Amino acid sequence: MKKHYPAIAALLILFLFPSPMQAQKTLPADMEIELHYGADRLGKRPDQAMQKFRENRLGAFIHWGLYAIPGGEWEGKVYNGAAEWLKSWAKVPADEWLQLMQQWNPEKFNAKRWAQMAKEMGVKYVKITTKHHEGFCLWPSQFTKYTVANTPYKKDILGELVKAYNDAGIDVHFYFSVMDWSHPDWRYDLKNEEDEKAFQRFLTFTDNQLKELATRYPTVKDFWFDGTWDASIKKNGWWTAHAERMLKDLIPGVTVNSRLRADDYGKRHFDSNGHLMGDYESAYERRLPDPVKDLQVTKWDWEACMTIPENQWGYHKDWSLSYIKNPVEVLERIVHAVSMGGNMVVNFGPRPDGDFRAEEKELAKVIGKWTARNGECIYACGYAGWEKQDWGYYTAKGHHVYMVVFNRPYSGQLTAKTPKGTQIIKASLLNGENIKVTETARNEYNVSMPKHEFNEPFVIKLEIKSSESTTNKYREALT
Ligand code: FHN
């Protein structure tokens, strides 16, 4: 990772990889440049905590802050941009925005009910916005006055949530925005000495808040950083490496997303040698990796996150302005992510009164009914390495491959093509009902449709074995 090589030549090569996607290509080992703040490791993290992160596969995101109160509307005007950015769309000065704290009193908030909802949905972890860009903290931070402690509600919402989710057996991850619109020392760029000084003070403040979170809530399993794309952070790559190390020293096993990191040259997510920084890639927001171009995703862990409307994370009062995904569309993205070896996090934006909107509750319920019956094809599953077919997605676990069928073929037959040397020896539904499977050619099978109708995506479980050579059975085509 830290080999010497004439930096100019190597950087020149980096310029040949202009797009972020292409920049994931690694340099030949002997051409790597020396980095002090690049990747800490090559390849996937092998420890148990990371394994748990990976096996969880399905998470929920919670975006909850002051922005829930106006819900996308400011001074009579409804903005259709992301509701948690309303301060910016409506150009509201920070002190005026933070006055919303006086209205923060979520009377219907019940952490146990939130945990129950997550449990019923089948999520294994919840990512909570401890502090979004606006700077308002869901915990009583000692380092700012913009916290729940100074609202009519007063109580530590984050603490209540951590306890309730943990009691329900659900891991808690902390979302943390480094960019903080409430702080006078926050800078987008560093143009002079004064900016530099202010920003160093800001980084100390951020360190203090992170240490505070890690020590107050030691069961937290992950820190998910956001708001790290500005020049000020990119010029302080050292700090991003330091923050990750500091958290890992405080909480052994904690995981950290790639979005935090910038290397010596301000290169983000992947360092200047093309190696992933942090523990998993977190750039897939409202999109999934391309299965062809980004097939390298199997080389590192990754997590995608999605909204239910097109782009609303915080509560927006008018969802009719946006296309709302239905539960099958959400399920398809979840399964698609798992089929490519990643995690999926589905976002919820609770209302200002502490309840969830009816549409979100319904969606969580429908997904939960499906995961209760079919979760076996999601949890602890990953990439099967089989050729994708039009009926849906494969996921894999041990000696089993799951066919998750989203598109029913009119022929009544599902085609499965196995990699060389792999045979299907049995097919069944998850309730154990047998499914007819016929070998039609070398490494090709017809898997019959289940006898009864499904009105939702269904799963066929294949038992597989790596076979001896089949050359005697099949005659090679003489072409
Ligand atoms: O600006 C934020 C946005 O509000 C939201 O929090 C998402 C979640 O991934 N992250 C940022 C944009 O990348």
CSV table of C-alpha atoms and ligand atoms in Angstrom, one decimal:
chain,number,residue,atom,x,y,z
A,1,MET,CA,0.0,0.0,0.0
A,2,LYS,CA,2.8,2.5,0.7
A,3,LYS,CA,5.4,1.7,-1.9
A,4,HIS,CA,7.7,4.4,-3.3
A,5,TYR,CA,7.5,5.2,-6.9
A,6,PRO,CA,8.0,8.5,-8.8
A,7,ALA,CA,4.8,10.2,-7.8
A,8,ILE,CA,4.4,12.2,-11.0
A,9,ALA,CA,4.3,9.2,-13.3
A,10,ALA,CA,1.8,7.5,-11.0
A,11,LEU,CA,-0.4,10.5,-10.7
A,12,LEU,CA,-0.3,10.9,-14.5
A,13,ILE,CA,-1.8,7.4,-14.7
A,14,LEU,CA,-4.5,8.5,-12.3
A,15,PHE,CA,-5.5,11.2,-14.7
A,16,LEU,CA,-6.1,8.6,-17.3
A,17,PHE,CA,-8.9,7.3,-15.0
A,18,PRO,CA,-11.2,10.4,-15.0
A,19,SER,CA,-14.6,9.1,-13.8
A,20,PRO,CA,-15.2,8.0,-10.2
A,21,MET,CA,-16.1,4.5,-11.4
A,22,GLN,CA,-12.9,4.1,-13.3
A,23,ALA,CA,-10.9,5.5,-10.5
A,24,GLN,CA,-11.6,2.4,-8.6
A,25,LYS,CA,-9.1,0.6,-10.7
A,26,THR,CA,-6.0,-0.1,-8.8
A,27,LEU,CA,-2.5,0.8,-9.9
A,28,PRO,CA,-0.1,-2.0,-10.6
A,29,ALA,CA,1.5,-2.8,-7.2
A,30,ASP,CA,5.0,-1.5,-8.2
A,31,MET,CA,3.5,1.9,-9.4
A,32,GLU,CA,1.7,2.7,-6.2
A,33,ILE,CA,2.5,6.1,-4.6
A,34,GLU,CA,3.3,6.6,-1.0
A,35,LEU,CA,0.3,7.7,1.0
A,36,HIS,CA,0.0,8.5,4.7
A,37,TYR,CA,-3.7,8.7,4.8
A,38,GLY,CA,-4.7,6.0,2.2
A,39,ALA,CA,-6.3,2.6,2.7
A,40,ASP,CA,-5.5,0.9,6.0
A,41,ARG,CA,-5.9,-2.5,4.6
A,42,LEU,CA,-6.4,-4.4,1.3
A,43,GLY,CA,-9.5,-6.5,0.8
A,44,LYS,CA,-12.4,-7.2,3.0
A,45,ARG,CA,-12.2,-7.0,6.8
A,46,PRO,CA,-12.3,-10.6,8.0
A,47,ASP,CA,-13.3,-10.2,11.7
A,48,GLN,CA,-16.5,-11.1,13.4
A,49,ALA,CA,-17.9,-7.6,13.7
A,50,MET,CA,-17.6,-7.1,10.0
A,51,GLN,CA,-19.0,-10.5,9.3
A,52,LYS,CA,-22.1,-9.5,11.4
A,53,PHE,CA,-22.4,-6.2,9.5
A,54,ARG,CA,-22.3,-8.2,6.2
A,55,GLU,CA,-24.7,-10.9,7.3
A,56,ASN,CA,-27.3,-8.3,8.5
A,57,ARG,CA,-27.9,-7.4,4.9
A,58,LEU,CA,-31.1,-5.4,5.5
A,59,GLY,CA,-31.2,-2.1,7.4
A,60,ALA,CA,-33.5,0.9,8.0
A,61,PHE,CA,-32.4,4.5,7.9
A,62,ILE,CA,-34.0,7.1,10.1
A,63,HIS,CA,-33.7,10.8,9.1
A,64,TRP,CA,-35.2,12.8,11.9
A,65,GLY,CA,-34.4,16.3,12.8
A,66,LEU,CA,-35.8,19.8,13.0
A,67,TYR,CA,-36.6,19.7,9.2
A,68,ALA,CA,-39.5,17.3,10.1
A,69,ILE,CA,-41.3,20.3,11.6
A,70,PRO,CA,-41.7,22.4,8.4
A,71,GLY,CA,-41.9,19.2,6.3
A,72,GLY,CA,-40.8,20.9,3.1
A,73,GLU,CA,-42.8,24.1,3.5
A,74,TRP,CA,-41.4,27.5,4.4
A,75,GLU,CA,-43.4,30.7,4.7
A,76,GLY,CA,-46.2,29.2,2.7
A,77,LYS,CA,-44.1,27.9,-0.1
A,78,VAL,CA,-43.7,24.1,-0.6
A,79,TYR,CA,-40.3,23.0,-1.9
A,80,ASN,CA,-40.0,19.7,-3.6
A,81,GLY,CA,-36.3,19.3,-3.0
A,82,ALA,CA,-35.2,16.9,-0.2
A,83,ALA,CA,-37.0,18.1,3.0
A,84,GLU,CA,-33.9,17.9,5.2
A,85,TRP,CA,-32.3,20.5,2.9
A,86,LEU,CA,-35.2,23.0,3.3
A,87,LYS,CA,-33.0,25.5,5.2
A,88,SER,CA,-30.8,25.7,2.1
A,89,TRP,CA,-33.7,25.8,-0.5
A,90,ALA,CA,-35.5,28.5,1.3
A,91,LYS,CA,-32.2,30.3,2.3
A,92,VAL,CA,-33.1,30.4,6.0
A,93,PRO,CA,-30.4,31.9,8.2
A,94,ALA,CA,-29.1,29.4,10.8
A,95,ASP,CA,-30.3,31.2,13.9
A,96,GLU,CA,-33.8,31.5,12.4
A,97,TRP,CA,-33.8,27.8,11.4
A,98,LEU,CA,-32.6,26.7,14.9
A,99,GLN,CA,-35.6,28.5,16.4
A,100,LEU,CA,-37.5,25.4,15.3
A,101,MET,CA,-36.0,23.8,18.4
A,102,GLN,CA,-38.7,25.5,20.4
A,103,GLN,CA,-41.3,23.4,18.6
A,104,TRP,CA,-39.5,20.1,19.1
A,105,ASN,CA,-41.9,18.1,21.2
A,106,PRO,CA,-42.7,14.8,19.6
A,107,GLU,CA,-45.6,13.7,21.8
A,108,LYS,CA,-46.2,10.5,20.0
A,109,PHE,CA,-42.6,9.4,20.1
A,110,ASN,CA,-42.3,5.9,21.5
A,111,ALA,CA,-38.9,4.2,21.0
A,112,LYS,CA,-40.2,0.8,21.8
A,113,ARG,CA,-42.9,1.1,19.1
A,114,TRP,CA,-40.2,2.2,16.6
A,115,ALA,CA,-38.1,-0.9,17.5
A,116,GLN,CA,-41.2,-3.1,17.2
A,117,MET,CA,-41.8,-1.7,13.7
A,118,ALA,CA,-38.2,-2.3,12.7
A,119,LYS,CA,-38.3,-5.9,14.1
A,120,GLU,CA,-41.6,-6.6,12.2
A,121,MET,CA,-40.1,-5.3,9.0
A,122,GLY,CA,-37.2,-7.8,9.4
A,123,VAL,CA,-34.4,-5.2,9.5
A,124,LYS,CA,-31.3,-6.2,11.4
A,125,TYR,CA,-29.9,-2.8,11.9
A,126,VAL,CA,-31.0,0.9,12.0
A,127,LYS,CA,-29.0,3.9,11.0
A,128,ILE,CA,-30.0,7.0,13.0
A,129,THR,CA,-29.2,10.5,12.1
A,130,THR,CA,-27.5,11.6,15.3
A,131,LYS,CA,-26.9,15.0,13.7
A,132,HIS,CA,-27.8,16.0,10.1
A,133,HIS,CA,-26.4,19.0,8.2
A,134,GLU,CA,-28.6,21.5,10.2
A,135,GLY,CA,-26.5,20.7,13.3
A,136,PHE,CA,-29.3,19.8,15.7
A,137,CYS,CA,-28.3,16.8,17.9
A,138,LEU,CA,-30.6,14.0,18.9
A,139,TRP,CA,-28.5,13.6,22.0
A,140,PRO,CA,-27.7,16.1,24.8
A,141,SER,CA,-24.2,17.0,23.5
A,142,GLN,CA,-22.0,19.0,25.9
A,143,PHE,CA,-20.4,20.8,22.9
A,144,THR,CA,-23.3,22.7,21.4
A,145,LYS,CA,-26.5,24.2,22.6
A,146,TYR,CA,-28.4,22.9,19.6
A,147,THR,CA,-29.6,19.6,21.1
A,148,VAL,CA,-32.7,17.9,22.3
A,149,ALA,CA,-31.8,18.9,25.9
A,150,ASN,CA,-32.7,22.5,25.0
A,151,THR,CA,-36.1,21.7,23.5
A,152,PRO,CA,-39.5,21.3,25.2
A,153,TYR,CA,-39.0,17.5,24.9
A,154,LYS,CA,-35.7,17.7,26.8
A,155,LYS,CA,-35.0,13.9,26.8
A,156,ASP,CA,-32.2,12.0,25.1
A,157,ILE,CA,-33.9,10.6,22.1
A,158,LEU,CA,-30.8,8.9,20.8
A,159,GLY,CA,-30.4,7.1,24.1
A,160,GLU,CA,-34.0,5.9,24.1
A,161,LEU,CA,-33.6,4.6,20.6
A,162,VAL,CA,-30.3,2.8,21.2
A,163,LYS,CA,-31.8,1.0,24.2
A,164,ALA,CA,-35.1,0.1,22.5
A,165,TYR,CA,-33.4,-1.2,19.3
A,166,ASN,CA,-30.8,-3.1,21.2
A,167,ASP,CA,-33.4,-4.6,23.5
A,168,ALA,CA,-35.2,-5.8,20.3
A,169,GLY,CA,-31.9,-7.4,19.1
A,170,ILE,CA,-31.3,-4.8,16.4
A,171,ASP,CA,-27.9,-3.2,15.8
A,172,VAL,CA,-27.7,0.6,15.9
A,173,HIS,CA,-25.5,2.5,13.5
A,174,PHE,CA,-24.9,6.2,13.8
A,175,TYR,CA,-25.3,8.6,10.9
A,176,PHE,CA,-23.1,11.7,11.5
A,177,SER,CA,-22.9,14.7,9.3
A,178,VAL,CA,-19.5,16.4,9.5
A,179,MET,CA,-20.8,19.4,7.7
A,180,ASP,CA,-22.7,21.4,10.3
A,181,TRP,CA,-24.6,24.5,9.3
A,182,SER,CA,-25.1,25.6,12.9
A,183,HIS,CA,-21.4,26.0,13.7
A,184,PRO,CA,-19.6,29.3,13.1
A,185,ASP,CA,-16.3,27.5,12.5
A,186,TRP,CA,-17.6,25.2,9.7
A,187,ARG,CA,-16.0,26.1,6.3
A,188,TYR,CA,-16.7,24.8,2.8
A,189,ASP,CA,-13.2,25.7,1.7
A,190,LEU,CA,-10.1,27.1,3.4
A,191,LYS,CA,-9.1,30.3,1.6
A,192,ASN,CA,-6.9,32.0,4.2
A,193,GLU,CA,-5.3,31.6,7.5
A,194,GLU,CA,-8.4,32.6,9.4
A,195,ASP,CA,-10.4,29.8,7.6
A,196,GLU,CA,-7.6,27.3,8.5
A,197,LYS,CA,-7.7,28.3,12.2
A,198,ALA,CA,-11.5,28.2,12.3
A,199,PHE,CA,-11.6,24.8,10.6
A,200,GLN,CA,-9.1,23.3,13.0
A,201,ARG,CA,-11.3,24.4,15.9
A,202,PHE,CA,-14.2,22.8,14.0
A,203,LEU,CA,-12.4,19.5,13.7
A,204,THR,CA,-11.6,19.6,17.5
A,205,PHE,CA,-15.3,20.2,18.1
A,206,THR,CA,-16.2,17.3,15.8
A,207,ASP,CA,-13.7,15.0,17.6
A,208,ASN,CA,-15.3,15.9,20.9
A,209,GLN,CA,-18.8,15.1,19.6
A,210,LEU,CA,-17.6,11.8,18.2
A,211,LYS,CA,-15.8,10.8,21.4
A,212,GLU,CA,-19.0,11.8,23.3
A,213,LEU,CA,-21.2,9.6,21.1
A,214,ALA,CA,-18.8,6.6,21.3
A,215,THR,CA,-18.5,6.8,25.1
A,216,ARG,CA,-22.2,7.6,25.8
A,217,TYR,CA,-23.4,4.8,23.5
A,218,PRO,CA,-20.8,2.1,23.5
A,219,THR,CA,-23.1,-0.5,21.8
A,220,VAL,CA,-23.1,1.4,18.6
A,221,LYS,CA,-21.8,-0.8,15.8
A,222,ASP,CA,-21.1,1.6,13.0
A,223,PHE,CA,-20.4,5.2,12.2
A,224,TRP,CA,-21.8,6.4,8.9
A,225,PHE,CA,-20.3,9.7,7.9
A,226,ASP,CA,-21.9,12.2,5.6
A,227,GLY,CA,-21.3,15.8,4.6
A,228,THR,CA,-17.7,15.2,3.9
A,229,TRP,CA,-17.4,16.2,0.2
A,230,ASP,CA,-16.3,19.8,0.6
A,231,ALA,CA,-12.8,21.1,-0.1
A,232,SER,CA,-12.2,21.9,3.6
A,233,ILE,CA,-12.4,18.1,4.4
A,234,LYS,CA,-10.5,17.1,1.3
A,235,LYS,CA,-7.7,19.3,2.3
A,236,ASN,CA,-7.6,17.6,5.7
A,237,GLY,CA,-7.4,13.9,4.7
A,238,TRP,CA,-5.2,13.3,7.8
A,239,TRP,CA,-8.3,14.1,10.0
A,240,THR,CA,-10.5,11.6,8.3
A,241,ALA,CA,-7.9,8.8,8.9
A,242,HIS,CA,-7.5,10.0,12.4
A,243,ALA,CA,-11.3,10.1,13.1
A,244,GLU,CA,-11.7,6.5,11.9
A,245,ARG,CA,-8.7,5.4,14.0
A,246,MET,CA,-10.0,7.2,17.1
A,247,LEU,CA,-13.4,5.6,16.9
A,248,LYS,CA,-11.9,2.2,16.4
A,249,ASP,CA,-9.7,2.6,19.4
A,250,LEU,CA,-12.8,3.6,21.5
A,251,ILE,CA,-15.0,0.9,20.2
A,252,PRO,CA,-13.2,-2.3,19.1
A,253,GLY,CA,-14.9,-3.8,16.1
A,254,VAL,CA,-16.9,-0.7,15.1
A,255,THR,CA,-17.3,-0.3,11.3
A,256,VAL,CA,-16.8,3.0,9.4
A,257,ASN,CA,-18.1,3.9,5.9
A,258,SER,CA,-15.9,5.0,3.0
A,259,ARG,CA,-17.6,8.3,2.7
A,260,LEU,CA,-15.6,9.7,5.7
A,261,ARG,CA,-12.3,9.3,4.1
A,262,ALA,CA,-10.1,11.5,1.9
A,263,ASP,CA,-6.4,10.6,1.2
A,264,ASP,CA,-3.3,12.8,1.1
A,265,TYR,CA,-4.5,14.2,-2.3
A,266,GLY,CA,-8.1,14.7,-1.3
A,267,LYS,CA,-9.2,11.6,-3.2
A,268,ARG,CA,-12.4,10.2,-1.6
A,269,HIS,CA,-13.7,6.6,-0.9
A,270,PHE,CA,-10.9,5.0,-2.9
A,271,ASP,CA,-7.4,6.3,-2.3
A,272,SER,CA,-5.0,7.5,-5.0
A,273,ASN,CA,-3.8,3.9,-5.5
A,274,GLY,CA,-7.4,2.7,-6.1
A,275,HIS,CA,-7.8,1.0,-2.7
A,276,LEU,CA,-11.0,1.3,-0.7
A,277,MET,CA,-10.7,3.4,2.5
A,278,GLY,CA,-13.0,2.7,5.5
A,279,ASP,CA,-14.6,-0.7,5.9
A,280,TYR,CA,-17.2,-0.7,3.1
A,281,GLU,CA,-18.2,1.4,0.2
A,282,SER,CA,-21.0,3.8,0.8
A,283,ALA,CA,-21.3,5.8,-2.4
A,284,TYR,CA,-24.4,3.9,-3.6
A,285,GLU,CA,-27.1,6.3,-2.7
A,286,ARG,CA,-30.5,5.9,-4.4
A,287,ARG,CA,-28.8,3.6,-7.0
A,288,LEU,CA,-27.1,0.2,-7.1
A,289,PRO,CA,-23.8,-0.8,-8.5
A,290,ASP,CA,-23.9,-1.7,-12.2
A,291,PRO,CA,-23.7,-5.5,-12.2
A,292,VAL,CA,-21.4,-5.5,-15.3
A,293,LYS,CA,-19.1,-2.5,-14.9
A,294,ASP,CA,-18.8,-2.6,-11.1
A,295,LEU,CA,-18.6,-6.4,-10.7
A,296,GLN,CA,-15.6,-5.6,-8.6
A,297,VAL,CA,-18.1,-4.9,-5.8
A,298,THR,CA,-17.6,-8.5,-4.9
A,299,LYS,CA,-14.0,-7.5,-3.9
A,300,TRP,CA,-15.1,-5.2,-1.1
A,301,ASP,CA,-18.1,-4.8,1.2
A,302,TRP,CA,-20.6,-2.2,0.2
A,303,GLU,CA,-23.9,-0.8,1.4
A,304,ALA,CA,-26.5,1.1,-0.6
A,305,CYS,CA,-29.3,3.2,0.8
A,306,MET,CA,-32.6,4.2,-0.8
A,307,THR,CA,-35.5,6.5,-0.3
A,308,ILE,CA,-39.2,5.5,-0.8
A,309,PRO,CA,-40.0,8.7,-2.7
A,310,GLU,CA,-37.6,9.8,-5.4
A,311,ASN,CA,-35.4,11.9,-3.1
A,312,GLN,CA,-36.8,12.6,0.3
A,313,TRP,CA,-35.0,11.5,3.4
A,314,GLY,CA,-36.5,13.7,6.1
A,315,TYR,CA,-40.3,14.0,6.5
A,316,HIS,CA,-42.0,15.9,3.7
A,317,LYS,CA,-45.6,16.7,4.1
A,318,ASP,CA,-46.6,16.3,0.5
A,319,TRP,CA,-45.6,13.0,-1.0
A,320,SER,CA,-48.0,13.5,-3.9
A,321,LEU,CA,-45.2,15.6,-5.5
A,322,SER,CA,-43.0,12.5,-5.9
A,323,TYR,CA,-43.2,9.0,-7.3
A,324,ILE,CA,-43.6,6.6,-4.3
A,325,LYS,CA,-42.1,3.2,-4.7
A,326,ASN,CA,-44.4,0.3,-3.9
A,327,PRO,CA,-43.3,-2.5,-1.6
A,328,VAL,CA,-42.4,-4.9,-4.5
A,329,GLU,CA,-40.1,-2.2,-6.0
A,330,VAL,CA,-38.4,-1.8,-2.6
A,331,LEU,CA,-38.1,-5.5,-2.1
A,332,GLU,CA,-36.6,-5.9,-5.6
A,333,ARG,CA,-33.9,-3.4,-4.7
A,334,ILE,CA,-33.2,-5.2,-1.5
A,335,VAL,CA,-32.8,-8.6,-3.2
A,336,HIS,CA,-30.9,-7.1,-6.1
A,337,ALA,CA,-28.3,-5.6,-3.6
A,338,VAL,CA,-27.9,-8.9,-1.8
A,339,SER,CA,-27.6,-10.7,-5.1
A,340,MET,CA,-24.5,-8.5,-5.8
A,341,GLY,CA,-23.0,-9.1,-2.4
A,342,GLY,CA,-24.2,-5.8,-0.7
A,343,ASN,CA,-26.4,-4.5,2.0
A,344,MET,CA,-29.5,-2.3,1.5
A,345,VAL,CA,-30.8,0.4,3.9
A,346,VAL,CA,-34.4,1.6,3.4
A,347,ASN,CA,-35.1,5.1,4.6
A,348,PHE,CA,-37.8,6.4,6.9
A,349,GLY,CA,-38.5,10.1,7.7
A,350,PRO,CA,-40.6,10.2,10.9
A,351,ARG,CA,-43.2,13.0,11.4
A,352,PRO,CA,-42.5,15.8,13.8
A,353,ASP,CA,-44.9,14.3,16.3
A,354,GLY,CA,-42.8,11.2,16.6
A,355,ASP,CA,-45.0,8.8,14.6
A,356,PHE,CA,-44.4,7.4,11.2
A,357,ARG,CA,-46.5,8.4,8.2
A,358,ALA,CA,-49.2,5.8,7.3
A,359,GLU,CA,-47.5,4.9,4.0
A,360,GLU,CA,-44.2,4.1,5.7
A,361,LYS,CA,-46.0,1.9,8.3
A,362,GLU,CA,-47.8,0.1,5.6
A,363,LEU,CA,-44.6,-0.5,3.6
A,364,ALA,CA,-42.7,-1.7,6.6
A,365,LYS,CA,-45.6,-4.2,7.3
A,366,VAL,CA,-45.7,-5.6,3.8
A,367,ILE,CA,-42.0,-6.0,3.6
A,368,GLY,CA,-42.0,-7.6,7.0
A,369,LYS,CA,-44.6,-10.2,6.0
A,370,TRP,CA,-42.4,-11.1,3.0
A,371,THR,CA,-39.1,-11.2,5.0
A,372,ALA,CA,-40.8,-13.4,7.7
A,373,ARG,CA,-41.5,-16.0,5.0
A,374,ASN,CA,-38.5,-15.5,2.7
A,375,GLY,CA,-35.8,-13.9,4.8
A,376,GLU,CA,-33.7,-17.0,4.3
A,377,CYS,CA,-32.7,-15.7,0.8
A,378,ILE,CA,-31.5,-12.4,2.3
A,379,TYR,CA,-29.8,-12.7,5.7
A,380,ALA,CA,-26.2,-13.9,5.5
A,381,CYS,CA,-26.6,-14.4,1.7
A,382,GLY,CA,-24.4,-13.0,-1.0
A,383,TYR,CA,-23.4,-13.1,-4.6
A,384,ALA,CA,-23.9,-16.5,-6.3
A,385,GLY,CA,-21.6,-16.0,-9.3
A,386,TRP,CA,-24.3,-17.5,-11.7
A,387,GLU,CA,-25.3,-15.9,-15.0
A,388,LYS,CA,-28.2,-13.5,-14.3
A,389,GLN,CA,-31.6,-14.6,-15.8
A,390,ASP,CA,-34.6,-12.4,-16.7
A,391,TRP,CA,-36.9,-13.9,-14.0
A,392,GLY,CA,-35.0,-12.2,-11.1
A,393,TYR,CA,-32.0,-12.7,-8.9
A,394,TYR,CA,-29.8,-15.4,-7.4
A,395,THR,CA,-28.6,-15.1,-3.8
A,396,ALA,CA,-26.3,-17.7,-2.2
A,397,LYS,CA,-25.4,-19.2,1.1
A,398,GLY,CA,-23.2,-22.3,1.6
A,399,HIS,CA,-24.5,-25.1,-0.6
A,400,HIS,CA,-27.7,-23.3,-1.4
A,401,VAL,CA,-28.5,-20.9,-4.2
A,402,TYR,CA,-31.9,-19.1,-4.0
A,403,MET,CA,-33.8,-18.1,-7.1
A,404,VAL,CA,-35.8,-15.0,-6.2
A,405,VAL,CA,-38.5,-14.7,-8.9
A,406,PHE,CA,-39.8,-11.3,-9.6
A,407,ASN,CA,-40.9,-11.9,-13.3
A,408,ARG,CA,-43.0,-15.0,-14.0
A,409,PRO,CA,-42.3,-16.6,-17.4
A,410,TYR,CA,-45.3,-17.5,-19.5
A,411,SER,CA,-43.6,-20.8,-20.5
A,412,GLY,CA,-43.9,-22.0,-16.9
A,413,GLN,CA,-40.2,-22.8,-16.9
A,414,LEU,CA,-37.4,-20.9,-15.2
A,415,THR,CA,-34.0,-21.3,-16.8
A,416,ALA,CA,-31.0,-21.7,-14.5
A,417,LYS,CA,-27.5,-21.9,-15.9
A,418,THR,CA,-24.9,-23.1,-13.5
A,419,PRO,CA,-21.2,-22.4,-13.6
A,420,LYS,CA,-18.9,-25.1,-14.9
A,421,GLY,CA,-18.7,-28.0,-12.5
A,422,THR,CA,-21.8,-27.1,-10.5
A,423,GLN,CA,-24.9,-29.2,-10.5
A,424,ILE,CA,-28.4,-28.6,-9.1
A,425,ILE,CA,-29.4,-31.7,-7.2
A,426,LYS,CA,-32.7,-30.5,-5.7
A,427,ALA,CA,-35.2,-27.6,-5.9
A,428,SER,CA,-37.9,-26.7,-3.4
A,429,LEU,CA,-39.9,-23.9,-2.1
A,430,LEU,CA,-38.9,-22.5,1.3
A,431,ASN,CA,-41.8,-24.4,2.9
A,432,GLY,CA,-40.2,-27.6,1.7
A,433,GLU,CA,-42.5,-28.3,-1.2
A,434,ASN,CA,-40.6,-30.0,-4.0
A,435,ILE,CA,-40.1,-28.3,-7.4
A,436,LYS,CA,-39.3,-30.3,-10.5
A,437,VAL,CA,-35.9,-29.6,-11.9
A,438,THR,CA,-34.8,-31.0,-15.3
A,439,GLU,CA,-31.3,-30.9,-16.7
A,440,THR,CA,-31.7,-29.8,-20.3
A,441,ALA,CA,-28.1,-29.4,-21.4
A,442,ARG,CA,-24.7,-29.2,-19.8
A,443,ASN,CA,-25.0,-26.6,-17.0
A,444,GLU,CA,-28.5,-25.7,-18.0
A,445,TYR,CA,-31.7,-26.6,-16.1
A,446,ASN,CA,-35.4,-26.0,-16.4
A,447,VAL,CA,-36.9,-25.3,-13.0
A,448,SER,CA,-40.7,-25.7,-13.0
A,449,MET,CA,-42.9,-23.0,-11.6
A,450,PRO,CA,-44.6,-23.9,-8.3
A,451,LYS,CA,-48.1,-25.4,-8.7
A,452,HIS,CA,-50.0,-22.7,-6.9
A,453,GLU,CA,-50.1,-19.1,-7.8
A,454,PHE,CA,-48.0,-16.5,-5.9
A,455,ASN,CA,-49.2,-12.9,-5.8
A,456,GLU,CA,-45.7,-11.7,-4.6
A,457,PRO,CA,-42.1,-12.5,-5.5
A,458,PHE,CA,-41.3,-16.1,-4.5
A,459,VAL,CA,-38.2,-18.1,-3.8
A,460,ILE,CA,-36.9,-21.4,-5.0
A,461,LYS,CA,-34.1,-23.0,-3.0
A,462,LEU,CA,-31.6,-25.0,-4.9
A,463,GLU,CA,-29.3,-27.5,-3.4
A,464,ILE,CA,-26.1,-27.6,-5.3
A,465,LYS,CA,-23.0,-29.7,-5.5
A,466,SER,CA,-19.7,-29.2,-7.2
A,467,SER,CA,-19.5,-32.2,-9.5
A,468,GLU,CA,-16.8,-34.3,-11.0
A,469,SER,CA,-16.2,-33.9,-14.7
A,470,THR,CA,-19.3,-34.5,-16.9
A,471,THR,CA,-17.3,-34.8,-20.1
A,472,ASN,CA,-18.5,-38.4,-20.6
A,473,LYS,CA,-22.1,-37.5,-20.5
A,474,TYR,CA,-22.0,-34.6,-23.0
A,475,ARG,CA,-20.4,-34.6,-26.4
A,476,GLU,CA,-18.6,-31.4,-27.3
A,477,ALA,CA,-20.1,-29.8,-30.3
A,478,LEU,CA,-17.8,-30.2,-33.4
A,479,THR,CA,-17.8,-26.7,-34.8
B,1,FHN,O1,-27.4,15.4,1.9
B,1,FHN,C1,-27.6,14.2,2.5
B,1,FHN,C2,-29.0,13.7,2.4
B,1,FHN,O2,-29.8,14.7,3.0
B,1,FHN,C3,-29.1,12.4,3.0
B,1,FHN,O3,-28.8,12.4,4.4
B,1,FHN,C4,-28.3,11.4,2.3
B,1,FHN,C5,-28.3,10.0,2.8
B,1,FHN,O4,-27.4,9.2,2.2
B,1,FHN,N1,-26.9,11.8,2.3
B,1,FHN,C6,-26.6,13.2,1.8
B,1,FHN,C7,-26.4,13.3,0.4
B,1,FHN,O5,-25.4,12.4,0.0
